[in-house]
Each structure stands twice: as structure tokens, then as C-alpha cells.
Amino acid sequence: MKKIFLYFLIVTPMAVMAQVKINRTQAPKPGPAPVIKVGEPVSFTLANGLRVFVVQNTKLPRVSATLTIDREAIREGDKAGLVSMAGQLFRRGTTSMKKAVLDEEVDFLGANINTSARSVTGGSLKNNFSKLFALMADIALRPSFPADELEKIRRQELSGLAQAKEDANAIAENVVSRLVYGKDHPYGEIETEETVKRVTIEDIRSYYTTYWKPNIAYLIFVGDITPEEARKLAETHFGGWQKGELPAQDFALPAAPAKTYIAIVDRPSSVQSVINLVAPVQLKPGAPDAIAASVMNNLLGNGSSGRLYKNLREKHGFTYGAYSSLQADKLVGNFTASASVRNEKTDSAIGQFFVELNRIRNEAVSNEDLSRSKNEMSGSFARSLESPATIANFALNVARYGLPKDYYQNYLKNLSAVDNSAVQAMANKYVTPGRMHIVIVGNAKQIAPGLEKYGEVRYFDVYGNEKAAPVEKRASADITPSSVLNKAIEVQGGETAIAALKDVSMKGTASVMGQSLDFTAQYVLPSGYLQHISMGGIAVAKQMTKNGTYLVVQQGMEQELKEEDKEELDEAASLIPEWYMQKKGGYSYAVKGIEQVEGKDAYNLEIKSPKGRTFNFFYDVTTGLRVKEVRTQETPGGKMTISVTNTEYKTFNGVKLPVKLVMDTGQFKINTEISETKVNQGLTLDAIK
């Protein structure tokens, strides 16, 4: 199953891209920065302090409105998750209507309303907007906070947290937040099962009554509405909203570490390491440095034209993408450089990160690169003005951050003035290779050796708490490859039951990046095998072996197969590879130790095939079942390490077969569930075609 899925997911996007004729050897010549006039919305303030902005645009008979609460960050303490849960609960009913009635009213208007902890947003056709706006005001001013809906939200949050525990990127985000900002800063708080379970209706009501005040709120109208109409709606629905005092907030300013160190979160099941090099920075929105600093970051790592991408992906092939970001913030911003790389390239990738971070600090950028980067940014700015909402957002930023009123009017002029020396100055101010947190989530056993040259190596759990380095477990002397394989065959049913399998047919589905795939697999043992993949009823791929012939078809095109590909298809056709390899002969084995798979100890068995392939099978120490396999394969994008974890087995005719599998390519996961398995139904080789 793994090979055909991999071909499908890697080759398909490349086939589409191949139809676009691009000369990648020559960058397009930069053009002159456009001269653009930035419009200004009509604005006014209600008596209660609510600031209102109106951007009239009559191209379409639609209107949208957004109410934003501009509160400071707050600490949630041992109830982290409270604020986001409150934001979801706003939409679940008001004092005048339950959620079902509210949903029906919104649907009847052909409209939409969304809420967050800081906002209520809605939009509809102009004819329906006054009714929609009344519903928005009801949500914003009279939320009912139903207890039963809070419990639904809590269950969803707990489910999401359970999944996040297995997501390397989610783990990295948590640990970065905790280490960069600290547990006592609002940006360093981590939502856990325990904190979510502590949140009560009273907590949410307290949050709402404390922070939802008109004197820190902004109301933005965009679309086919006049300022007079907007004022009338605002006065009618929000004029009676009472202003209030907000509690003062005071947080310690996070500082960069005294020197760079390595923070490893050990995740033995990872086939790639998630790398983040991060440091807090003092950069407020609209600060004098902001434009020049953004040019510097654009050159370094803001997309496929950035130096990090060109180095780590295009030059060295370590990753599918490497990027950097420089985030401005009222409290504290951050600089981050990141990538996901193959485990064995972690050390090398970090080395190349430092090459680029130091190069942009120590070498002036070329005039050509600088011109290209500024033209990219000016073009992006110009395109953003095509949306009327941009004008409103600019006005909101000016108000929220105290920017000069002509900040955006002068943006292109100030961007054009950024020169090489300014870029280098920004790099030396905001890119600090000697004082960074390097957070890596991955298989510590594979990635840790050699990292000490970049700084002290320390270990943390998934919540950013420091812990002892993992201890390598070794298998006892009486554990041999034969004992591991023999137990695996025995617990799967034994040789007699396995030999009694004549044919097996399977049906199942797989979830891939939000898409659903259907597959069927047929086995006529020992040498007939067919797997067919389809999406929405359209055949996309199949692989087959039958009496010594081999076929892999991808989107109607037959793939050229090497001898090692045929060997792997033979193993797949056997259904029980342990039994097949022992019968076939020519394979060599070595027990490489004990590693954790899904939180349980498993023997790591390294296998070398007669054709020279090397791969690893992992067997649960207690049950003896094969729980994971790891292979490295050549793809059109280079080498890729793929793991397949068997999370559930079921017994058919006395033989245990995996029915739930998770394939992890490092870039995406494929969750597969086999819904139907039939054994010894009289299937013949004639059906394999």
C-alpha cells in the first residue's frame, strides 16, 4: 500500500507543475515600484467609545461587518484554553434564541456569522444585512453561554489535544511557546487536557464581562453601505453598550537565551525532525525598523525565492521547504527560521541554517537581490489593495498601534528607500545566531549525535518541561532475529493458519490532507497481488504482480520498475512478509535495540534484502506483533523516509491482519482503515488484472 500511495501523492502535483513552462535558470527582471494612492475609510466614534470605520464599495450588493475587541493579552493560568473556548461559545446561542434557532435565522438570510474570543464577523447581501447585523449584535451583547454547548466544545478540544500529542508540528509549537516566552507569559501558556477540564461557565462569563467593552472595540463595515446607514445601525444596536475599565496587565519581557542551545523533544516514531530556530525580538507593529526588517526577512526566508529555501531545498535537498518569519507584536515579537528535514540530515540542515543566518548579517546583499525583493513586496502590497477590506484593516492598524496617519500612504516610498546597509543592520539587530532556542522534535537517537557543536543539548517533554536524556534500551542477549520473527509468525496465527490462506480481498478508505481515497486489494497467494486506488470514483493508480510480471500504473502511465521495486512488490504480495522472507531466504537481520512505538517498547529489527534494500520492522516487546515499518525510497523529489504504523489488528480465519494503519511521510499523514476483509472466497489469478 505504501508505494502506490507515495507515487500518487508525490507524482500528481509534479505532473501538474510540469505543464507550466518556467525558465527557472533566470529570475524575472525587476520592474519599477507602482505608484498607488491608499484610500481612507469614513470613521466616527460613538459616545461609549466604540470606533467605527466604513469602507463603501458598490461593485457588489454585499456588506460585511466585523466587531473587534482590542484587548491586551491575558494570562489564563491553570485554565489555558478558556479564551478560545469562550470564542466558540459566543456563537452557540443568545438570551433570545438557542443555537438551532440562530443557525436557522442566519441560513435563511443566506449569510454567515463567525465568532472568536476577540471578534464577531458576518456578511450577507445588502437587502438582508440589517437583519444580519441585528443577529450579530445579539451575539456580541447578549450571549447565553449554554452549559450543554460548552461540554460539546470541551469534548472537541480534548479530541484535538489528543491528536496534537501525535503531531510533531503541534508539539514543536507548544515547546517553542513555553521556552521562548516562559510559563508566566500569556504567549507561553500551553493548553492541556487538565486546563481544558477546569474551564467553567462562570469563567467564561467573567472573561466576557471583564473584557468585552466598547471603549476598546472597533466596528468595521465594508461593502455596499453608506456611512449614514452604518452610523444608524451602529447607534441602534451598539449605542447602549456600556463602557468599562479594563484590568491593568504587566508581563515580564522575555529575553533571548544567553547563548544558543539545542532543545530536543524525543519522538521515536518521527521519520523527519521539525526544526525551529527562534528568538524573541523587540519589534512593534509600524516601528521605524519594520519595513527594512521585513525586506531583510523576505530576502532570507519568506517563500521559495528566499535564501533558506534555495539552500536547504534546492541546493542540498534536505527538505521540501525552509522559511523564516519576523513577527512584530505590541508585547514581544519573534524571529523564527524553520524546516522539516529527514532525520539523518538534521545536523547538516542546522549547519546550513547558520550559514545563511550569518551570511545575511556579515555580507551586504546584492543590488539585484535587493531590487527583486522590494519589487515582490511592492507588488504584494498593490495586490492587497484590490480588496476593500484592506483599506479598513489599514485604518484599524493605524488606530490600534498608533501609527502615523500617512503610514500606508508612504509605505511604497519608505520601502523604496531601503538600501543594502539597512538590510544588513536589520539582520544584525534581529537575527542572533549566538542567542537562539533551537527546538527540534524528532527521533533523538537518530538526530542528537553531533548537535552539541551548536550548543548545549537539553531534553524536554511535549509541554516544554525539561527532562533527562532518553536512555537507549538494548535487547537482552537471548533476543535474536529468529526469535523475534518466529514470535511474530506465531502471534499472527502460526504457519499452519498462514499457509491455509489461499486468497484475501480487502476494501478500505484513507484520509489524506482532507481528501478521501478508496482502495481495494486482492491477494491470490503466494504470487498474485493487485491494489487499486481511486478518488471520487476515478482510477488514479494501481500496482500488480502476477506469476513474475510486475506493473505499477500512475494516472494512466506505467512506471519503470527497478529490480528492488519488484522485490518489494513480492513482499507486499505475500501478505505476511515475515513468513515470506523466511521461506524465500537471502535476507539478513540484526536486532538494533528497543525503541518506543506509540508509547510502547518495540524491538527494532534491521533487514537487508537480497537486492540490497535496507529497511526496519518494529515488533511490540509484549505482543510480538509488527507495529511499525520504516523504509527510505527514492521519489521524484529525492529520498523520502516513510513509516507505516499498524494501530489495530483483527483476526480472519485464524490469522491476524492489520486493519488500521497510519503512514507518515514527514510532510503528511495517511490514515487508512480497512472496512471489509474476505478470506478464501475462491479468488483466482484470472481476477488479478
XYZ file of C-alpha atoms in Angstrom:
689
model
C 0.000 0.000 0.000
C 2.766 2.446 0.879
C 4.439 2.521 -2.534
C 1.309 3.263 -4.520
C 0.164 5.959 -2.108
C 3.584 7.552 -2.284
C 3.630 7.572 -6.082
C 0.157 9.102 -6.105
C 0.874 11.902 -3.665
C 4.313 12.840 -4.962
C 3.906 12.424 -8.707
C 0.470 14.043 -9.126
C 1.451 17.586 -8.093
C 4.638 17.321 -10.120
C 2.697 16.232 -13.179
C 0.580 19.362 -12.918
C 3.613 21.590 -12.424
C 5.361 20.040 -15.407
C 2.739 21.522 -17.708
C 3.756 25.047 -16.716
C 6.725 26.182 -18.789
C 9.042 28.138 -16.500
C 12.655 29.086 -17.066
C 13.971 28.598 -13.531
C 17.539 29.442 -14.532
C 16.813 33.148 -14.903
C 14.974 35.349 -12.424
C 12.484 37.815 -13.911
C 13.792 41.350 -14.205
C 12.504 43.692 -11.500
C 10.161 46.424 -12.592
C 9.572 49.871 -11.134
C 7.543 50.093 -7.937
C 3.970 51.192 -8.721
C 2.601 54.500 -7.514
C -0.537 53.789 -5.506
C -2.966 56.002 -3.637
C -4.328 54.344 -0.498
C -7.924 55.278 0.232
C -9.230 56.234 3.638
C -12.445 54.975 5.214
C -15.031 57.216 6.822
C -14.665 56.972 10.594
C -16.565 58.142 13.662
C -16.809 57.305 17.355
C -19.923 56.563 19.387
C -20.474 58.145 22.788
C -19.464 54.903 24.524
C -16.050 54.910 22.791
C -16.785 52.406 20.011
C -14.673 53.368 16.977
C -16.431 52.783 13.618
C -14.870 52.582 10.141
C -16.842 52.431 6.883
C -15.389 51.431 3.507
C -18.103 51.909 0.892
C -17.809 49.723 -2.209
C -20.791 49.328 -4.539
C -19.328 46.833 -7.015
C -21.362 44.039 -5.431
C -24.599 44.252 -3.398
C -22.922 42.737 -0.332
C -21.953 44.080 3.089
C -19.755 42.639 5.808
C -19.096 43.811 9.339
C -16.505 42.925 11.949
C -16.541 43.841 15.628
C -13.052 43.537 17.124
C -12.118 43.730 20.813
C -8.635 45.209 21.077
C -7.741 43.846 24.489
C -4.263 43.144 25.752
C -3.015 39.574 26.096
C -4.203 37.889 29.274
C -2.958 35.013 31.373
C -5.278 32.045 31.647
C -3.181 30.213 34.251
C -4.383 26.717 35.097
C -7.359 27.199 32.753
C -5.470 27.650 29.490
C -7.959 27.230 26.676
C -10.633 29.327 28.379
C -10.388 32.209 25.918
C -10.603 30.123 22.750
C -13.494 28.106 24.202
C -15.292 31.365 25.034
C -14.895 32.483 21.446
C -16.582 29.323 20.193
C -19.350 29.542 22.787
C -20.421 33.046 21.683
C -21.866 31.514 18.514
C -23.852 28.844 20.388
C -26.893 30.917 21.392
C -28.160 34.183 22.845
C -30.592 35.094 25.609
C -33.338 35.404 22.969
C -32.633 32.342 20.811
C -30.980 28.961 21.079
C -28.244 27.831 18.731
C -30.591 25.910 16.425
C -32.860 28.932 16.001
C -29.883 31.245 15.485
C -28.432 28.916 12.830
C -31.775 28.777 11.064
C -32.088 32.558 11.038
C -28.597 33.009 9.593
C -29.173 30.316 6.950
C -32.496 31.861 5.956
C -30.680 35.115 5.215
C -28.097 33.320 3.097
C -25.483 34.816 5.394
C -22.672 33.806 7.700
C -21.600 34.731 11.221
C -18.349 33.659 12.879
C -17.021 34.392 16.335
C -13.738 34.286 18.176
C -12.614 35.367 21.626
C -11.969 38.860 20.201
C -14.492 39.271 17.389
C -17.852 38.746 15.724
C -17.860 38.775 11.913
C -20.736 38.470 9.468
C -21.700 39.147 5.885
C -24.731 38.968 3.605
C -26.467 40.534 0.640
C -27.273 44.219 1.191
C -31.041 43.591 1.381
C -30.561 41.202 4.301
C -27.759 42.994 6.089
C -29.806 44.973 8.618
C -31.344 41.723 9.891
C -27.977 40.011 9.937
C -26.405 42.894 11.834
C -29.129 42.637 14.479
C -28.190 38.961 14.946
C -24.517 39.891 15.222
C -25.326 42.456 17.912
C -27.419 39.891 19.785
C -24.442 37.511 19.813
C -21.985 40.209 20.853
C -24.103 41.805 23.592
C -26.380 39.028 24.832
C -24.601 35.648 24.619
C -26.309 32.958 26.706
C -23.284 30.668 27.203
C -25.301 27.403 27.343
C -23.685 24.750 29.543
C -24.513 21.868 27.198
C -22.765 23.621 24.317
C -19.697 24.221 26.487
C -19.481 20.471 27.068
C -19.602 19.849 23.308
C -16.781 22.336 22.819
C -14.817 20.738 25.651
C -15.085 17.298 24.027
C -13.900 18.744 20.713
C -10.972 20.459 22.406
C -9.958 17.266 24.221
C -10.164 15.305 20.984
C -7.992 17.874 19.237
C -5.444 17.797 22.054
C -5.256 14.003 21.844
C -4.450 14.256 18.138
C -1.968 17.089 18.721
C 0.064 14.843 21.032
C 0.949 12.781 17.962
C 1.599 15.776 15.700
C 5.248 16.835 15.601
C 4.390 20.353 14.418
C 1.857 20.860 17.221
C 4.400 19.599 19.755
C 7.014 21.974 18.354
C 4.609 24.911 18.598
C 3.915 24.167 22.271
C 7.554 23.765 23.231
C 8.663 26.852 21.305
C 5.998 28.921 23.064
C 6.998 27.681 26.518
C 10.750 28.073 26.043
C 10.745 31.403 24.212
C 8.199 33.220 26.383
C 8.156 31.295 29.660
C 5.249 29.734 31.554
C 4.286 33.032 33.234
C 3.807 34.944 29.989
C 0.456 34.685 28.138
C 2.285 33.654 24.949
C 3.969 30.817 26.831
C 0.835 29.143 28.156
C 0.012 25.662 26.846
C -3.455 24.212 26.610
C -3.668 20.692 28.103
C -6.390 18.201 28.948
C -6.208 19.285 32.576
C -6.559 23.014 31.868
C -9.457 22.460 29.462
C -11.319 20.321 32.006
C -11.100 23.131 34.598
C -12.907 25.739 32.463
C -16.419 26.561 33.733
C -19.324 28.653 32.503
C -18.562 31.109 35.307
C -15.013 31.523 33.986
C -16.322 32.333 30.513
C -18.908 34.790 31.834
C -16.192 36.502 33.860
C -13.975 36.795 30.794
C -16.824 38.297 28.789
C -17.956 40.830 31.397
C -14.347 41.889 32.063
C -13.026 42.360 28.532
C -15.918 42.940 26.112
C -16.171 46.731 26.353
C -16.971 49.287 23.622
C -14.161 51.638 24.606
C -11.588 49.050 23.419
C -13.628 47.903 20.413
C -13.651 48.672 16.686
C -16.539 48.137 14.289
C -15.739 47.894 10.582
C -18.252 47.960 7.725
C -17.141 47.011 4.199
C -19.297 46.902 1.065
C -22.452 48.402 -0.351
C -23.334 50.593 2.606
C -23.205 54.362 3.111
C -21.622 55.979 6.175
C -25.089 57.238 7.153
C -26.553 53.734 7.024
C -23.618 52.357 9.002
C -23.943 55.043 11.685
C -27.644 54.322 12.107
C -27.011 50.579 12.521
C -24.133 51.150 14.937
C -26.119 53.594 17.084
C -29.238 51.421 17.095
C -27.553 48.168 18.082
C -24.399 49.206 19.947
C -25.144 52.716 21.225
C -26.421 51.375 24.569
C -23.358 49.188 25.185
C -21.806 50.371 28.448
C -18.131 51.267 28.585
C -15.927 49.983 31.402
C -12.484 49.909 32.951
C -10.046 47.172 31.998
C -7.641 45.485 34.442
C -4.032 46.556 34.025
C -1.665 43.952 32.623
C 2.049 43.743 33.309
C 4.242 40.942 31.971
C 7.964 40.409 32.221
C 9.736 40.950 28.917
C 11.042 37.613 27.546
C 14.759 37.680 26.817
C 16.815 35.653 24.358
C 18.953 32.908 25.918
C 22.465 33.896 26.945
C 23.759 31.550 24.276
C 22.279 29.211 21.713
C 21.303 25.747 22.917
C 19.518 22.698 21.500
C 16.123 21.654 22.925
C 15.193 18.142 21.779
C 11.758 16.595 22.176
C 12.224 12.885 21.643
C 9.609 11.425 19.318
C 10.851 7.957 18.305
C 8.156 7.489 15.658
C 9.261 10.577 13.697
C 10.734 9.976 10.254
C 11.604 13.671 9.998
C 12.738 16.245 12.502
C 10.838 19.512 12.898
C 13.394 22.280 13.420
C 12.692 25.778 14.753
C 15.397 28.352 15.472
C 13.678 31.070 17.499
C 14.477 34.202 19.484
C 12.214 36.909 20.954
C 12.627 40.363 19.426
C 11.528 43.859 20.366
C 9.727 44.950 17.213
C 6.361 46.661 17.466
C 3.940 46.967 14.514
C 4.778 50.015 12.418
C 8.045 50.690 14.231
C 10.714 52.651 12.301
C 12.557 49.381 11.668
C 9.505 47.460 10.479
C 9.755 47.955 6.697
C 13.512 47.463 6.423
C 13.307 44.436 8.730
C 10.589 42.899 6.558
C 12.788 43.353 3.459
C 15.594 41.548 5.266
C 13.304 38.663 6.216
C 11.864 38.488 2.708
C 15.369 38.010 1.335
C 16.240 35.424 3.943
C 13.267 33.131 4.048
C 9.863 34.462 3.061
C 8.990 31.915 0.374
C 10.619 29.985 -2.449
C 12.792 32.930 -3.508
C 14.372 33.172 -0.045
C 17.923 32.109 0.691
C 16.907 29.411 3.174
C 14.642 27.723 0.629
C 17.242 27.880 -2.119
C 19.928 26.476 0.166
C 18.201 23.754 2.158
C 15.810 22.605 -0.546
C 17.187 23.450 -3.964
C 20.923 23.138 -3.255
C 21.049 20.389 -0.642
C 17.684 18.612 -0.908
C 17.270 18.383 2.880
C 13.619 19.437 2.936
C 10.571 20.418 0.938
C 10.793 23.956 2.250
C 12.768 26.158 4.648
C 11.495 29.543 5.751
C 11.893 32.395 8.190
C 9.483 34.879 9.725
C 9.877 38.110 11.656
C 6.754 38.832 13.688
C 6.067 42.280 15.118
C 3.917 42.452 18.246
C 2.804 45.030 20.823
C 4.199 42.914 23.687
C 7.047 40.923 22.180
C 7.717 39.655 18.675
C 9.902 36.822 17.450
C 12.280 35.769 14.708
C 11.900 32.156 13.556
C 13.656 30.015 10.963
C 12.158 26.583 10.381
C 12.075 23.428 8.288
C 11.201 19.740 8.498
C 14.097 17.557 7.352
C 14.998 13.893 7.126
C 16.350 12.609 10.437
C 19.797 11.854 9.063
C 20.100 15.408 7.677
C 19.202 17.254 10.893
C 22.796 18.095 11.818
C 23.635 19.229 8.272
C 20.433 21.274 7.969
C 21.129 23.221 11.152
C 24.621 23.902 9.848
C 23.167 25.408 6.673
C 20.679 27.475 8.669
C 23.653 29.065 10.420
C 25.445 29.584 7.113
C 22.527 31.698 5.868
C 21.842 33.487 9.162
C 25.474 34.551 9.381
C 25.731 35.405 5.684
C 22.872 37.905 5.783
C 24.479 39.517 8.856
C 28.013 39.658 7.511
C 27.617 40.234 3.762
C 25.794 43.056 2.013
C 23.029 41.761 -0.258
C 23.441 42.390 -3.969
C 21.593 45.239 -5.635
C 19.836 42.735 -7.876
C 18.540 40.649 -4.953
C 17.501 43.739 -3.034
C 15.633 45.159 -6.018
C 13.874 41.849 -6.649
C 12.789 41.545 -3.030
C 11.445 45.100 -2.841
C 9.530 44.646 -6.077
C 7.974 41.429 -4.732
C 6.835 43.315 -1.647
C 5.528 46.333 -3.532
C 3.608 44.052 -5.888
C 2.085 42.191 -2.965
C 1.114 45.489 -1.356
C -0.503 46.687 -4.587
C -2.475 43.460 -4.997
C -3.732 43.680 -1.422
C -5.407 46.992 -2.269
C -7.716 45.193 -4.685
C -9.704 44.134 -1.618
C -11.801 46.880 0.024
C -11.256 45.171 3.368
C -7.562 46.095 3.129
C -8.410 49.792 3.458
C -10.370 49.080 6.625
C -7.601 46.909 8.046
C -5.036 49.629 7.381
C -7.182 52.155 9.241
C -7.619 49.667 12.082
C -3.866 49.166 12.342
C -3.263 52.913 12.417
C -5.737 53.238 15.298
C -4.631 50.159 17.249
C -0.897 50.689 17.023
C -0.724 54.478 16.975
C 0.839 54.603 13.520
C 1.248 57.869 11.605
C -1.930 58.546 9.627
C 0.042 58.502 6.381
C 1.886 55.262 7.254
C 0.374 53.229 4.422
C 0.243 56.184 2.049
C 4.025 56.407 2.386
C 4.648 52.651 2.501
C 5.973 52.305 -1.068
C 8.192 55.375 -0.722
C 9.689 54.036 2.510
C 10.060 50.569 1.016
C 11.909 52.001 -1.977
C 14.313 53.818 0.356
C 15.558 50.598 1.997
C 19.166 50.016 0.924
C 21.801 47.314 1.398
C 23.179 48.791 4.588
C 19.707 48.973 6.150
C 19.107 45.285 5.386
C 22.410 44.311 6.972
C 21.687 46.489 10.015
C 18.308 44.797 10.482
C 19.904 41.361 10.207
C 22.438 42.224 12.900
C 19.685 43.596 15.138
C 17.024 40.888 14.779
C 18.874 37.734 13.633
C 21.017 36.489 16.519
C 22.606 33.081 15.757
C 24.526 33.165 19.044
C 21.410 33.605 21.200
C 18.661 31.317 19.947
C 16.451 28.494 21.086
C 16.868 25.601 18.625
C 13.845 23.389 19.208
C 13.879 20.022 17.439
C 11.109 17.434 17.575
C 12.288 14.081 16.278
C 13.872 10.728 16.958
C 16.553 11.669 19.490
C 18.557 8.511 18.886
C 18.975 9.426 15.226
C 19.287 13.203 15.409
C 21.172 14.009 18.624
C 24.710 12.850 17.739
C 26.782 15.811 16.564
C 24.368 18.551 17.622
C 26.477 19.555 20.625
C 28.706 21.634 18.341
C 25.835 24.133 18.021
C 25.295 24.445 21.766
C 24.349 22.536 24.894
C 21.909 19.700 24.149
C 18.951 19.508 26.533
C 15.777 17.416 26.506
C 12.155 18.423 27.072
C 8.749 16.776 27.132
C 5.871 17.742 24.824
C 4.868 20.568 27.196
C 8.298 22.191 27.365
C 9.308 20.775 30.751
C 12.977 19.813 30.961
C 13.694 16.120 31.461
C 16.592 13.690 31.469
C 18.074 12.496 28.201
C 16.446 9.294 26.941
C 18.288 6.114 27.828
C 18.976 3.739 24.976
C 17.427 0.351 25.636
C 19.200 -2.757 24.452
C 17.619 -6.101 23.805
C 18.780 -8.943 26.033
C 21.227 -11.479 24.624
C 18.534 -14.130 24.198
C 16.575 -11.908 21.783
C 17.653 -12.867 18.276
C 16.228 -12.039 14.857
C 14.872 -15.587 14.606
C 13.133 -15.363 17.967
C 11.518 -12.033 17.002
C 10.363 -13.277 13.593
C 9.176 -16.640 14.891
C 7.105 -14.976 17.600
C 5.617 -12.569 15.055
C 4.560 -15.501 12.852
C 3.170 -17.359 15.857
C 1.082 -14.471 17.222
C -0.282 -13.706 13.752
C -1.716 -17.210 13.665
C 1.142 -19.624 13.118
C 2.485 -21.276 9.983
C -0.440 -23.668 9.593
C -3.082 -20.941 9.610
C -0.983 -18.665 7.388
C -0.348 -21.455 4.890
C -4.112 -22.118 4.781
C -4.733 -18.661 3.333
C -5.452 -19.079 -0.379
C -6.929 -15.698 -1.253
C -7.758 -12.456 0.538
C -9.692 -9.416 -0.675
C -9.879 -6.080 1.140
C -11.709 -2.779 0.837
C -10.951 0.389 2.709
C -10.658 4.153 2.765
C -7.858 6.552 3.534
C -7.848 10.154 4.717
C -5.128 12.244 3.081
C -4.838 16.018 3.570
C -8.624 16.354 3.788
C -9.245 14.108 0.777
C -10.757 10.635 0.786
C -9.291 7.758 -1.224
C -10.852 4.358 -1.863
C -8.755 1.265 -2.324
C -9.197 -2.413 -2.959
C -6.566 -5.101 -2.571
C -6.648 -8.689 -3.806
C -4.233 -11.459 -2.941
C -4.061 -14.869 -4.605
C -1.293 -16.397 -2.549
C 1.579 -16.749 -2.959
C 2.211 -14.770 -6.159
C -0.896 -12.854 -7.209
C -1.461 -9.313 -5.955
C -3.464 -6.306 -7.112
C -4.049 -2.983 -5.364
C -6.266 -0.303 -6.890
C -6.605 3.322 -5.738
C -9.388 5.691 -6.744
C -10.608 9.135 -5.764
C -14.239 10.092 -6.273
C -14.722 7.032 -8.456
C -11.842 7.972 -10.769
C -8.976 5.481 -11.007
C -5.676 7.119 -10.146
C -3.220 4.266 -9.563
C -2.691 0.545 -9.284
C 0.108 -1.903 -8.633
C 0.165 -5.561 -9.530
C 2.314 -8.667 -9.562
C 1.235 -11.938 -11.154
C 3.331 -15.007 -11.966
C 6.534 -12.988 -12.211
C 5.122 -9.974 -14.064
C 5.017 -6.563 -12.405
C 3.069 -3.407 -13.091
C 2.697 -0.001 -11.429
C 0.403 2.481 -13.180
C 0.138 6.105 -12.103
C -2.571 8.301 -13.649
C -2.679 6.079 -16.717
C 1.106 5.991 -17.140
C 3.105 2.858 -16.492
C 6.099 3.370 -14.202
C 9.536 1.957 -14.899
C 10.417 -0.522 -12.147
C 13.831 -1.475 -10.841
C 14.654 -4.939 -9.537
C 14.397 -3.731 -5.952
C 10.885 -2.373 -6.707
C 9.854 -5.819 -7.929
C 11.328 -7.349 -4.801
C 9.261 -5.021 -2.615
C 6.118 -5.913 -4.592
C 6.823 -9.597 -3.962
C 6.984 -8.883 -0.231
C 3.701 -6.960 -0.387
C 2.072 -9.816 -2.334
C 2.961 -12.295 0.410
C 0.609 -10.533 2.890
C 2.715 -11.859 5.806
C 6.259 -10.650 4.992
C 7.902 -12.401 7.980
C 6.672 -15.770 6.742
C 7.640 -14.946 3.151
C 11.167 -13.735 3.951
C 11.995 -16.829 5.956
C 10.697 -19.102 3.203
C 12.397 -17.095 0.434
C 15.805 -16.878 2.101
C 18.608 -14.498 1.292
C 17.545 -11.857 3.841
C 19.840 -10.873 6.705
C 18.707 -9.453 10.030
C 20.034 -7.586 13.062
C 18.289 -6.560 16.292
C 19.250 -2.882 16.641
C 17.780 -2.290 20.077
C 14.488 -1.278 21.640
C 12.571 1.855 20.651
C 9.177 3.195 21.547
C 6.278 2.952 19.111
C 3.035 4.588 20.202
C 4.383 4.732 23.761
C 5.314 1.030 23.962
C 8.660 -0.737 23.687
C 9.356 -2.445 20.380
C 12.302 -4.423 19.019
C 13.936 -2.666 16.076
C 14.814 -5.321 13.504
C 17.012 -4.115 10.644
C 16.500 -6.153 7.480
C 18.700 -6.342 4.381
C 17.147 -7.877 1.289
C 18.819 -9.977 -1.428
C 18.619 -6.943 -3.762
C 20.435 -4.707 -1.285
C 17.490 -2.823 0.240
C 17.646 -1.959 3.928
C 14.503 -1.357 5.989
C 13.334 -1.740 9.583
C 10.460 -3.640 11.157
C 9.417 -2.938 14.760
C 7.815 -5.626 16.934
C 5.949 -4.962 20.167
C 8.020 -6.415 23.018
C 4.918 -7.729 24.792
C 2.624 -8.915 21.985
C 5.221 -9.758 19.355
C 3.141 -8.109 16.603
C 4.746 -5.941 13.937
C 3.672 -2.431 14.912
C 5.731 -0.313 12.505
C 7.940 -0.443 9.453
C 10.301 2.243 8.182
C 11.666 2.452 4.631
C 13.599 5.012 2.642
C 12.569 5.328 -1.000
C 13.641 7.347 -3.998
C 10.962 9.756 -5.230
C 10.923 12.449 -7.929
C 11.763 14.911 -5.138
C 14.676 12.876 -3.757
C 14.938 10.387 -0.912
C 11.951 10.121 1.415
C 11.665 8.163 4.643
C 8.243 6.638 5.186
C 6.901 4.907 8.279
C 3.770 2.769 8.454
C 2.327 2.156 11.912
C -0.185 -0.641 12.461
C -2.536 0.600 15.176
C -5.084 -2.237 15.139
C -5.230 -5.903 14.111
C -8.213 -8.209 13.587
C -8.353 -11.974 13.145
C -9.601 -13.588 9.915
C -9.616 -17.391 9.567
C -7.185 -17.599 12.480
C -4.734 -15.033 11.045
C -4.256 -11.542 12.460
C -4.088 -8.797 9.836
C -3.683 -5.031 10.316
C -6.924 -3.093 9.714
C -5.858 0.394 10.803
C -2.638 1.945 9.576
C -1.003 5.363 9.670
C 1.555 6.239 7.003
C 3.824 9.164 7.868
C 5.881 10.683 5.055
C 7.097 13.563 7.182
C 5.088 16.021 5.071
C 1.661 14.471 5.551
C -0.058 11.507 7.161
C -2.357 8.952 5.580
C -4.845 7.350 7.976
C -6.135 4.115 6.495
C -8.957 1.910 7.728
C -9.838 -1.438 6.158
C -13.581 -1.859 6.378
C -14.040 -5.247 4.727
C -11.832 -8.335 4.558
C -12.820 -11.624 2.909
C -10.720 -14.776 3.090
C -10.702 -17.922 0.917
C -13.582 -16.891 -1.311
C -12.289 -18.772 -4.356
C -10.454 -15.820 -5.915
C -8.201 -16.927 -8.801
C -5.251 -15.446 -10.673
C -7.605 -14.580 -13.527
C -9.069 -11.863 -11.295
C -5.630 -10.237 -10.996
C -5.533 -7.904 -13.978
